[in-house]
Coordinates of C-alpha atoms in Angstrom, one line a residue:
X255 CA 162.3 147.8 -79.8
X256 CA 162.6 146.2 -76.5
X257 CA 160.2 147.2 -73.5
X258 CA 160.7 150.3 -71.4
X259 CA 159.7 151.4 -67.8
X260 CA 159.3 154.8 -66.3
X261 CA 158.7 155.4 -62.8
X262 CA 156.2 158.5 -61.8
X263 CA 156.2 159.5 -57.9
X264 CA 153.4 161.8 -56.2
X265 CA 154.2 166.0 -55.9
X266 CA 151.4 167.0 -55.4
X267 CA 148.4 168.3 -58.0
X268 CA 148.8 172.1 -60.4
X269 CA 146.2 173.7 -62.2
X270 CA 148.4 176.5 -62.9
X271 CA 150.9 174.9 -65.0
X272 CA 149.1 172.3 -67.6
X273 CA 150.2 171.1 -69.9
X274 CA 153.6 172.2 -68.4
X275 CA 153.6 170.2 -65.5
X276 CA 157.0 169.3 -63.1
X277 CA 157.7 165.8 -62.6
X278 CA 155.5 164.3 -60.3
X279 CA 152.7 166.7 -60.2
X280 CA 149.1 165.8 -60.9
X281 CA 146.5 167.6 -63.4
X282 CA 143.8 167.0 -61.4
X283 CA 142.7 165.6 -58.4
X284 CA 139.5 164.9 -56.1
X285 CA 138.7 164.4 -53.1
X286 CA 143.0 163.3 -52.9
X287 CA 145.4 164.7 -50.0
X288 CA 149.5 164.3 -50.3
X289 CA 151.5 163.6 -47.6
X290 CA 154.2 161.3 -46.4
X291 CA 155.1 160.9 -50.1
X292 CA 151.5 159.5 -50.8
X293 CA 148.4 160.6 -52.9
X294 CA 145.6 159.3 -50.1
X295 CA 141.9 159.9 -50.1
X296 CA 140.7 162.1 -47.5
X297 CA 138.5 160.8 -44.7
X298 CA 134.6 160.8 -45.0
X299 CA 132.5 163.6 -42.9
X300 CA 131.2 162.7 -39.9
X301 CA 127.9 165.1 -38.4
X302 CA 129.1 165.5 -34.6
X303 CA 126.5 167.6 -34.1
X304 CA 123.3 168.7 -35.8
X305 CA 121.9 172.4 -35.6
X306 CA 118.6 173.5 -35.2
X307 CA 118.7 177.2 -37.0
X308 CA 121.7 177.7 -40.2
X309 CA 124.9 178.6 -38.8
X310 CA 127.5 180.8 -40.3
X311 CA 130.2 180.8 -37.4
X312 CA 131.9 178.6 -35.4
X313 CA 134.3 179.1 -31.9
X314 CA 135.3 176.5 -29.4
X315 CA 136.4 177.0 -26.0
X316 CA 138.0 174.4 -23.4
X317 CA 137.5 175.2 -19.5
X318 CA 139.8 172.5 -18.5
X319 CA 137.4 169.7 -18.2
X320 CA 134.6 170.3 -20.5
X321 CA 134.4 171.3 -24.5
X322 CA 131.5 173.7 -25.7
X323 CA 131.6 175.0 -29.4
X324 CA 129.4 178.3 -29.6
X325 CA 127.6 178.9 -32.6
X326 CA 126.6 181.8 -34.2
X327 CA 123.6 182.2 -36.7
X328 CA 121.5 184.1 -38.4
X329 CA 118.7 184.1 -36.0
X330 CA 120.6 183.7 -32.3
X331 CA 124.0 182.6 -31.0
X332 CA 123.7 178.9 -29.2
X333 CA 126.4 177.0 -27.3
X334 CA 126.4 172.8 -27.4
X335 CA 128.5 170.2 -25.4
X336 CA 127.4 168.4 -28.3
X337 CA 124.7 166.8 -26.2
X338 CA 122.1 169.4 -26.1
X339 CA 122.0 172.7 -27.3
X340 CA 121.7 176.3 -25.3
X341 CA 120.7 179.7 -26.5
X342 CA 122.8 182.4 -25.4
X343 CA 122.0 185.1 -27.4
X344 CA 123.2 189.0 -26.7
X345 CA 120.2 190.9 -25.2
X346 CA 120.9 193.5 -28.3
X347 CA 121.7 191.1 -31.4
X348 CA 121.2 192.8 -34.6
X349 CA 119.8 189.9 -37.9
X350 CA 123.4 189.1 -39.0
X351 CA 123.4 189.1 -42.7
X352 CA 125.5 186.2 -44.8
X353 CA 128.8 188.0 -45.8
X354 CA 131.4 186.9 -43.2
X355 CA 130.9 189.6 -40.8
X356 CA 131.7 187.7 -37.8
X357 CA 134.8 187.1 -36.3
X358 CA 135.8 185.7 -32.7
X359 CA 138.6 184.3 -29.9
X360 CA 139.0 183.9 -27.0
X361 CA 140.9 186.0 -24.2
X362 CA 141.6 185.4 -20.7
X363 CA 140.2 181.8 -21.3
X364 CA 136.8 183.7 -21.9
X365 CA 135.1 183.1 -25.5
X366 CA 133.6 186.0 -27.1
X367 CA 132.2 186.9 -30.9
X368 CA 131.8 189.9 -32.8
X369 CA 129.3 190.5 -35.4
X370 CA 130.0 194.1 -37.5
X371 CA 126.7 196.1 -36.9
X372 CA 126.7 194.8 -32.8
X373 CA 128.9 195.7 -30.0
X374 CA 131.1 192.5 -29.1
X375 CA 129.6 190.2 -26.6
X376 CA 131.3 187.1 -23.9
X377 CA 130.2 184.1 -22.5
X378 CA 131.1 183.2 -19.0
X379 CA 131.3 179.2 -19.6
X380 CA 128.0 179.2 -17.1
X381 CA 126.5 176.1 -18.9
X382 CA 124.5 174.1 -16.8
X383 CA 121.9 177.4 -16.3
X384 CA 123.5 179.5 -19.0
X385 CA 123.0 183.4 -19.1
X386 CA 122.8 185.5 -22.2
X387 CA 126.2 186.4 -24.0
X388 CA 126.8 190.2 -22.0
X389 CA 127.8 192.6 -24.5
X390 CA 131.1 194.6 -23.8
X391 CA 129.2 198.1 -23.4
X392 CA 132.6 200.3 -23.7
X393 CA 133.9 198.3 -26.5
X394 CA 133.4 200.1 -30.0
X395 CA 131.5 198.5 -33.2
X396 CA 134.5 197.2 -35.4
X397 CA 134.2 195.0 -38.8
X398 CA 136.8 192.5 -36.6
X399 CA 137.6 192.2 -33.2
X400 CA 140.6 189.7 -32.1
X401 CA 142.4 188.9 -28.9
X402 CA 146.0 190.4 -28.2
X403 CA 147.9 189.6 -25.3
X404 CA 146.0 190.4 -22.3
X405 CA 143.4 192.7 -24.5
X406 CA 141.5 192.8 -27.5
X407 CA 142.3 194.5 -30.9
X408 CA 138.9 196.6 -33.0
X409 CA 139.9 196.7 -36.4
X410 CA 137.4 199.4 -38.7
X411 CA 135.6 201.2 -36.3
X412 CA 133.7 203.0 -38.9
X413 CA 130.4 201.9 -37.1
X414 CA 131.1 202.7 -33.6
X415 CA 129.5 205.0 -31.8
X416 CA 132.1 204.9 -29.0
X417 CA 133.2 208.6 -28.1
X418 CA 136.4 208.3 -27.8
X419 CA 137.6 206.2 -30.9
X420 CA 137.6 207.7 -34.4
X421 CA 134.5 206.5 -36.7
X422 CA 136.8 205.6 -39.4
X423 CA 137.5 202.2 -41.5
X424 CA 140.8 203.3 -40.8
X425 CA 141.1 203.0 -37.3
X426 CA 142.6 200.1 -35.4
X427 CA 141.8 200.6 -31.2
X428 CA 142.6 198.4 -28.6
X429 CA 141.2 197.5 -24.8
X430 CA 143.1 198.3 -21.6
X431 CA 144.6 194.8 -20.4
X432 CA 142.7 193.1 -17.9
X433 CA 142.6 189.9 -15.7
X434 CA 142.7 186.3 -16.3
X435 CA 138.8 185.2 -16.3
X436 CA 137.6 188.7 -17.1
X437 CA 136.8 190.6 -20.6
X438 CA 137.2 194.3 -21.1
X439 CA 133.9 195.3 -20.7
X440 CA 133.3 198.3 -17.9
X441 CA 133.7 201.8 -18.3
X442 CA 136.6 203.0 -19.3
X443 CA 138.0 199.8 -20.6
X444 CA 138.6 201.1 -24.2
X445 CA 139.0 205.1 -23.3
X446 CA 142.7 205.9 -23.4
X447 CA 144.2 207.1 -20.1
X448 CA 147.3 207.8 -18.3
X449 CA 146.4 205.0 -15.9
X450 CA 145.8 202.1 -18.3
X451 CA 146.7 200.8 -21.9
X452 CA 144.0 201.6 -24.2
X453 CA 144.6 203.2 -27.1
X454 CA 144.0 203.5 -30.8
X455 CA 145.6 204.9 -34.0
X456 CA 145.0 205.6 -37.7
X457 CA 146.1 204.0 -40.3
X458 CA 145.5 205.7 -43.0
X459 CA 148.3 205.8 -44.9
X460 CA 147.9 204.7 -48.7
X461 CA 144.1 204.7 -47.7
X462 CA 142.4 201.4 -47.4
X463 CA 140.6 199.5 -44.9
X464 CA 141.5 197.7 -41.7
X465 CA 139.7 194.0 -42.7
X466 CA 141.3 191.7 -39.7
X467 CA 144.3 190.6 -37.7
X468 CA 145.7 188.0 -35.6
X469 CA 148.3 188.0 -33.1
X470 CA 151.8 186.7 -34.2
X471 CA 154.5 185.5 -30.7
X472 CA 154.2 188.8 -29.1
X473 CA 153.0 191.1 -31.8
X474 CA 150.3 191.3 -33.9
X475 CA 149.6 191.6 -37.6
X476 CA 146.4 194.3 -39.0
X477 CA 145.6 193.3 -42.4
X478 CA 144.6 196.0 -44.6
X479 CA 142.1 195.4 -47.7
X480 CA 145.6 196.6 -49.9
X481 CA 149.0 196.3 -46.8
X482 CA 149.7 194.5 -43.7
X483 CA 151.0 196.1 -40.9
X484 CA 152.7 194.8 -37.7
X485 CA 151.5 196.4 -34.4
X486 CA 153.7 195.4 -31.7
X487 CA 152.9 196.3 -27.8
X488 CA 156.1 198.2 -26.7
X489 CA 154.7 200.3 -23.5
X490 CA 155.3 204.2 -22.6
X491 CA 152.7 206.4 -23.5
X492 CA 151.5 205.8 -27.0
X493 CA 151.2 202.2 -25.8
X494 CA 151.5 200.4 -29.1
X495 CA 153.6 200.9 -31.9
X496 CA 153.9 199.9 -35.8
X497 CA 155.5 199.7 -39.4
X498 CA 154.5 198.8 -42.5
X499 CA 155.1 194.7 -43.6
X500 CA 153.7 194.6 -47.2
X501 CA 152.3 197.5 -49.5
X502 CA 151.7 195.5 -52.9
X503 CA 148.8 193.5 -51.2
X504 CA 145.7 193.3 -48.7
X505 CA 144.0 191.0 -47.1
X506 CA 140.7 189.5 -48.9
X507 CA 138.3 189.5 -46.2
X508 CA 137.8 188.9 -42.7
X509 CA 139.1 185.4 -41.3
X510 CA 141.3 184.8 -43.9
X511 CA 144.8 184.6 -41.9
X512 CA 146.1 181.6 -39.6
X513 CA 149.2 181.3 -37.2
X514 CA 151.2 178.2 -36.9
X515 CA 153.9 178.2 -35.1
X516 CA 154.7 181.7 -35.4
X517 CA 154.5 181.7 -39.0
X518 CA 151.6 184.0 -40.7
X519 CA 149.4 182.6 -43.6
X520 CA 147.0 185.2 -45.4
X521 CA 145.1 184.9 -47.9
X522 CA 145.5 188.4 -49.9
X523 CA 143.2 190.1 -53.0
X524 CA 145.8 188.5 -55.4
X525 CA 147.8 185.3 -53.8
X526 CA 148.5 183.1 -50.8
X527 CA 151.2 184.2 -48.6
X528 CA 153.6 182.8 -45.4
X529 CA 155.2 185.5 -43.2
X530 CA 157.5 185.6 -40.0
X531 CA 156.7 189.0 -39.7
X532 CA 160.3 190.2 -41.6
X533 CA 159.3 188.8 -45.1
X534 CA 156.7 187.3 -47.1
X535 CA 156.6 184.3 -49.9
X536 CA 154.1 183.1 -51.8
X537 CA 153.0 179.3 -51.2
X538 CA 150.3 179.1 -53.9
X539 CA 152.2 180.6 -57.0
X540 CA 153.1 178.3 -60.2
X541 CA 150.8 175.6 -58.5
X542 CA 146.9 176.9 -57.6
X543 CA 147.3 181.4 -57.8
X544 CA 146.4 181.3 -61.2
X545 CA 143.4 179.1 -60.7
X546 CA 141.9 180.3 -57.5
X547 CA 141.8 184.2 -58.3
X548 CA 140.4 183.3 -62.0
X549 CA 137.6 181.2 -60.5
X550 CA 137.2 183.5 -57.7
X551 CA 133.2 184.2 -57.3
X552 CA 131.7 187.4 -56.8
X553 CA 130.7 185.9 -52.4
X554 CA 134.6 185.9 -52.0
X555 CA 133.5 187.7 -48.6
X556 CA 132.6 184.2 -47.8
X557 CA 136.1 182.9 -48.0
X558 CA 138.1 181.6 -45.2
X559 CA 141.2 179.8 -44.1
X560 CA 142.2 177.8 -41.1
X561 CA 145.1 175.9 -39.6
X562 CA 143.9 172.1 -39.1
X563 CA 146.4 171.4 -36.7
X564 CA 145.4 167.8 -36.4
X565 CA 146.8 166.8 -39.4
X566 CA 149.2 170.2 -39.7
X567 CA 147.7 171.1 -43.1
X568 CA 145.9 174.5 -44.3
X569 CA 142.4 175.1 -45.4
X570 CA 141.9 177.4 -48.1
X571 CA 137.7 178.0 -48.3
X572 CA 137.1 180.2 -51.3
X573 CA 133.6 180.6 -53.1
X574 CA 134.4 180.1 -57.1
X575 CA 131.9 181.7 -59.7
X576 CA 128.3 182.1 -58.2
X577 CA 128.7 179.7 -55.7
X578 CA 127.1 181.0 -52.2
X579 CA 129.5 179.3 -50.1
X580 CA 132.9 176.8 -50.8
X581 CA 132.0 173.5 -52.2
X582 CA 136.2 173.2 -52.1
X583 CA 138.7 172.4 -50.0
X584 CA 142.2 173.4 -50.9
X585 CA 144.4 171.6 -48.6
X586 CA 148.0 172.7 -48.4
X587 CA 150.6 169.9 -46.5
X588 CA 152.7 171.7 -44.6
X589 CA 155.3 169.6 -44.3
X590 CA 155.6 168.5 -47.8
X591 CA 154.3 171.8 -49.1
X592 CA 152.1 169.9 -51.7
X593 CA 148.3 170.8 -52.3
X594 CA 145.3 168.3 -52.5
X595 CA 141.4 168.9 -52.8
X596 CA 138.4 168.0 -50.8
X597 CA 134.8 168.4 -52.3
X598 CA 131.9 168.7 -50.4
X599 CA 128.5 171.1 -50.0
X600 CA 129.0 174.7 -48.4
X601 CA 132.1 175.0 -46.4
X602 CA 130.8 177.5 -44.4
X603 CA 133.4 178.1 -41.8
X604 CA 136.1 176.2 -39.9
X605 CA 137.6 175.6 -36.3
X606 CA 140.0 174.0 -34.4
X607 CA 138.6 172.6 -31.3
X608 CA 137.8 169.7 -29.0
X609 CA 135.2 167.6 -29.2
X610 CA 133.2 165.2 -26.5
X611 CA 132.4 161.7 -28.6
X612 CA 132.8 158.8 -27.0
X613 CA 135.7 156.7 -27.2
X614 CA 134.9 153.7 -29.4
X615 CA 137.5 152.4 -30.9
X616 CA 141.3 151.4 -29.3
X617 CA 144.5 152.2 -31.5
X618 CA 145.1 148.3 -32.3
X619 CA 141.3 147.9 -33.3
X620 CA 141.4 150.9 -36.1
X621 CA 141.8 149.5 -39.6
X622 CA 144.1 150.7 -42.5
X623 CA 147.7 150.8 -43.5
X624 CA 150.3 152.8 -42.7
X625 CA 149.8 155.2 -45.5
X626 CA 146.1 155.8 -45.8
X627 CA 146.2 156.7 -41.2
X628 CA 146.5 160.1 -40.4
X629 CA 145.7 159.5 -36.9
X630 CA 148.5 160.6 -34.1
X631 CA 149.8 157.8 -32.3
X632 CA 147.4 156.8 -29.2
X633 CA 144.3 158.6 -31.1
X634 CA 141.3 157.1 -31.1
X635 CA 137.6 156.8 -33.0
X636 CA 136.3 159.2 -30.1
X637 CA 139.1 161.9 -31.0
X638 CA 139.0 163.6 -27.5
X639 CA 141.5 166.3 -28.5
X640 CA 142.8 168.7 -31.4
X641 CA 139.9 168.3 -33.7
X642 CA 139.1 170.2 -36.9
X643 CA 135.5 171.0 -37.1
X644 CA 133.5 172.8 -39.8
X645 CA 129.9 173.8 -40.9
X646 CA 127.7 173.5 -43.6
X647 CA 125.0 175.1 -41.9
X648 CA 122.7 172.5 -41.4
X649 CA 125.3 170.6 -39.3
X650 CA 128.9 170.5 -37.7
X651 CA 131.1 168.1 -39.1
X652 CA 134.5 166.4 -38.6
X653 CA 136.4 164.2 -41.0
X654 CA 136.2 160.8 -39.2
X655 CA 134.6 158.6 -41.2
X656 CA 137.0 156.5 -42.8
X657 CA 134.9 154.4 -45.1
X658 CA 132.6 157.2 -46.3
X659 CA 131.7 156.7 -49.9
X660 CA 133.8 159.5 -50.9
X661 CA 135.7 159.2 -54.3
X662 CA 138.9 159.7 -54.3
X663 CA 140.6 160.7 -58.2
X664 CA 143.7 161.5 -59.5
X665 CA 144.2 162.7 -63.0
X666 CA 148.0 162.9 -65.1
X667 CA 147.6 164.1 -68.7
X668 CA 150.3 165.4 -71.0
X669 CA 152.8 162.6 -70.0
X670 CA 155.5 162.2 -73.0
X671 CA 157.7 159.5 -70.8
X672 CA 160.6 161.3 -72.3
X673 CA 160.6 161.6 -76.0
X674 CA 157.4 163.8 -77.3
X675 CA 157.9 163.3 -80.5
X676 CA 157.5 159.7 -80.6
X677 CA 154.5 157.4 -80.1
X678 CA 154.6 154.9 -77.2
X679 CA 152.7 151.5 -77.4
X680 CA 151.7 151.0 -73.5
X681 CA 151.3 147.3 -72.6
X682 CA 151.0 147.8 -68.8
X683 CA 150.1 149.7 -65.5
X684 CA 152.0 148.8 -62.2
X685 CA 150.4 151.1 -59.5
X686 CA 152.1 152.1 -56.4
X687 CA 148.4 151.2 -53.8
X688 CA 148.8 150.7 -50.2
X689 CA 145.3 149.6 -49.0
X690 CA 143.7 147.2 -47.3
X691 CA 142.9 144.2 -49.1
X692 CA 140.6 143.9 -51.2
X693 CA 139.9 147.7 -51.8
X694 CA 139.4 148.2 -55.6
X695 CA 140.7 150.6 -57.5
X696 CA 139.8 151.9 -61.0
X697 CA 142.8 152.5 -63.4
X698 CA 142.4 154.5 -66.9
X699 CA 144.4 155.3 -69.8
X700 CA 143.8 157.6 -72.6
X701 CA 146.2 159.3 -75.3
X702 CA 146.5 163.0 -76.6
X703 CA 147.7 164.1 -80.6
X704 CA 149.4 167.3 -78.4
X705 CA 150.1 168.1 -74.7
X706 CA 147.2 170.7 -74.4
X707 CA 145.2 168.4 -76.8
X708 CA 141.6 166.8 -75.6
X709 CA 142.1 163.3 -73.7
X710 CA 140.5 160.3 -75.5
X711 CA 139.8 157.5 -73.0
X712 CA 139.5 154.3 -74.4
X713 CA 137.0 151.8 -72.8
X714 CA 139.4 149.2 -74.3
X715 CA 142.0 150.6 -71.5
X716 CA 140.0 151.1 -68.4
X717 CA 139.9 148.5 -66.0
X718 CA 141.0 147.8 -62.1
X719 CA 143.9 146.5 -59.7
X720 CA 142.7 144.8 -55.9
X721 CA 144.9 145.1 -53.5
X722 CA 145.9 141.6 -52.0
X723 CA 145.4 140.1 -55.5
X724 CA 146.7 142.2 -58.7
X725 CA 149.9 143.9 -58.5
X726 CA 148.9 145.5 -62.5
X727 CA 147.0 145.9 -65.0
X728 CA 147.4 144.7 -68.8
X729 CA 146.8 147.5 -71.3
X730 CA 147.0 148.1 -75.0
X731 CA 146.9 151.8 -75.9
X732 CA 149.2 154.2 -78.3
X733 CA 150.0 157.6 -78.3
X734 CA 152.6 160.7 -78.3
X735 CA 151.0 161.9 -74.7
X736 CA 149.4 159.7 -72.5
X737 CA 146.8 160.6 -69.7
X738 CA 146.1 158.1 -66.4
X739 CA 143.7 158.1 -64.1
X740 CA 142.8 156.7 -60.7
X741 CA 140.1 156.7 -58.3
X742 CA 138.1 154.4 -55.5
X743 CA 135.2 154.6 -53.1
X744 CA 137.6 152.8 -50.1
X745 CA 140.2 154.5 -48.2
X746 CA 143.5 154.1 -50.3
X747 CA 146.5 155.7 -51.1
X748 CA 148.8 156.1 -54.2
X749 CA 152.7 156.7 -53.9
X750 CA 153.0 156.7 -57.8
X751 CA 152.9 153.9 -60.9
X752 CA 155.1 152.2 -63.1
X753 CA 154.4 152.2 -66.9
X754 CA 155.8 149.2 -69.7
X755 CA 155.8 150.6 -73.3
X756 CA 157.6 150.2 -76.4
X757 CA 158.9 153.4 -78.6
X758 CA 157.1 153.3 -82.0
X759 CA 157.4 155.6 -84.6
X760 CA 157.3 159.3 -84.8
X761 CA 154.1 159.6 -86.3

């Protein structure tokens, strides 16, 4: 029979569906990001900044001119201009313990944190001689604490203290509003009056928890441990106002929801959801749901998302089996809505910030093609601006390092190339790279008896394409379902392959 071809483009990787997968999705994948229609490697870590005591939280705060990134630990809080390291530590700090009890913000361009056993404490951006984080002394002690317009939002006030807020899991309170450059700390700032907006509520409908929120354009949106709720500053006397959003799910722990652009994702007990506030879809479902709850470890407290708006792509952080902290990335495209996966050692927690390196690179001077650069235009090595940050607790990192030996793997099994009940003899490879020259990259072949069968990779038919001298690779392998696999150490990128075979028989 004479030779065939068939063409396989990128869509992303699904765990859920093997051996059932769409056209264009991937089995497997490491340390592989989609976007732009391209499978690329992600970039290398780069340590920014290196701590002295572990750190479990991380918040940074611009005052115009300079950058500081406050860190909270188990032993003190510190602040950095990633040049040298402060303590700022509350005068009453109670030994945080490592299950995701802080949260943080900032309001009235003033930085504060919240740790669930403390009262919530601010920073005045004094750096040169810093003083102590002061502790809000009216505020109550909440599980989460979040800003909200010109106040801040307690979420679980079951360990306050505070006289005037009910001590209940149920109870969501908020400050009175207060000035630019100032935090709702005196007297009175959190007692409900007829002269200022404080306020708080129950809700206790359906029972539950209040976990954490974040504000949404001009509302905000409570996250219950099983409904979310949108609370919504309307005036008049009872200040604030709300309705139920979703009663079939709750959010899974504390910092687990991120805006962007006025779009809501949450990470709930049972799936990964987008809302504007009116209506909710699922973004994970048929692709990585399945997968992610089933591997789910028993330190899911430690999970955590965030919106990298550098590269405008979500970070899903969850802990699978006994894992103490992530060793995965799951990163969702936005624009393409395709996933990919980063590896690595104890994603701890994740920010969006700025950082202070200095500039050593120009645009014309960085290396790489058109596909593998994430960079926005006029960026440079130094990365002044819109930074995604994250720590392992030994260290602050930032993905910079574009020839890090990092490998980056993608794996299609189950491929039938249109006819699964007939064997194909493959005779060549033609991948889809776009690298730099010379980068190497490994290509495999193997062969399944049935699509959910075990892979058999033939050393026969693993061997390598460079880029800038081989445009494919000879092959000589049979079978009714055929697996492929790629992966390199160098930055490259994969927009799909071309396959030669000849239809054999059906047996």
């Amino acid at each position: 029979m004479p030779v065939q071809a068939i063409e396989y483009k990128l869509a992303g990787v699904n765990y859920d569906l093997p051996p059932h997968l769409l056209e264009g999705e991937w089995s497997a994948a490491k340390n592989m990001q989609f976007r732009r229609g391209f499978g690329q490697r992600v970039k290398g870590n780069a340590i920014i900044e290196v701590w002295g005591t572990a750190s479990q939280h991380l918040l940074n705060v611009w005052d115009g001119t300079n950058s500081y990134w406050i860190n909270c630990t188990a032993s003190n809080v510190q602040v950095t201009n990633l040049t040298t390291i402060k303590t700022i530590t509350p005068g009453t700090f109670t030994t945080p313990v490592a299950d995701g009890g802080w949260t943080s913000g900032i309001l009235n361009g003033i930085p504060f944190v919240n740790y669930r056993t403390d009262q919530a404490a601010y920073w005045g951006l004094d750096y040169s001689t810093p003083t102590v984080m002061a502790a809000m002394a009216d505020a109550p002690e909440c599980a989460a604490m979040r800003p909200y317009k010109y106040g801040l939002v307690a979420m679980d006030c079951a360990g306050s203290s505070h006289g005037t807020i009910p001590k209940e899991s149920t109870t969501v309170a908020w400050s009175t509003f207060v000035d630019p450059g100032t935090a709702p700390s005196a007297a009175g700032d959190w007692t409900p009056t007829a002269s200022n907006q404080a306020g708080f509520a129950e809700l206790g409908s359906g029972g539950g928890r209040c976990v954490d929120g974040i504000q949404v354009q001009d509302s905000f949106l409570v996250g219950k441990n099983n409904s979310f709720w949108v609370m919504k500053n309307t005036g008049g006397v009872e200040v604030m106002t709300f309705r139920p959003l979703v009663s079939s799910a709750g959010l899974l722990t504390t910092n687990c929801l991120a805006e962007v652009n006025g779009v809501v994702y949450a990470l709930t007990d049972s799936d990964l959801i987008r809302t504007d506030l009116n209506s909710t879809e699922s973004v994970i479902d048929n692709r990585l749901r399945n997968h992610l709850f089933d591997t789910l470890g028993d330190n899911y407290k430690l999970a955590w998302i965030a919106y990298n708006r550098a590269q405008h792509e979500l970070w899903v952080c969850v802990p699978q089996a006994a894992e103490s902290y992530a060793q995965l990335v799951y990163q969702l495209d936005l624009a393409s809505g395709q996933w990919g996966v980063k590896s690595g050692t104890d994603f701890i927690y994740g920010s969006m910030g700025r950082n202070n390196l200095t500039i050593t690179t120009t645009w014309s001077g960085i290396s790489g093609t058109w596909a593998t650069i994430d960079r926005r235009w006029g960026e440079s090595d130094g990365n002044v601006a819109d930074v995604f940050v994250w720590t392992n607790g030994v260290n602050m990192r930032e993905e910079e390092a574009e020839t890090d030996d990092m490998t980056g793997e993608l794996t299609r099994s189950g491929l039938d190339l249109g006819d699964p009940y007939r064997v194909k003899n493959v005779s060549r490879i033609w991948p889809d790279i776009e690298a730099d020259a010379g980068v190497v990259v490994s290509v495999e072949a193997g062969y399944q008896d049935a699509v959910d069968g075990a892979i058999t990779w033939p050393v026969s038919a693993a061997g390598s394409v460079t880029t800038g001298t081989d445009q494919k690779m000879d092959i000589d392998i049979s079978g009714k379902y055929l697996a492929f696999r790629f992966s390199s150490t160098s930055v490259y990128a994969l927009a799909g392959f071309k396959v030669e075979y000849r239809p054999a028989g059906r047996f």
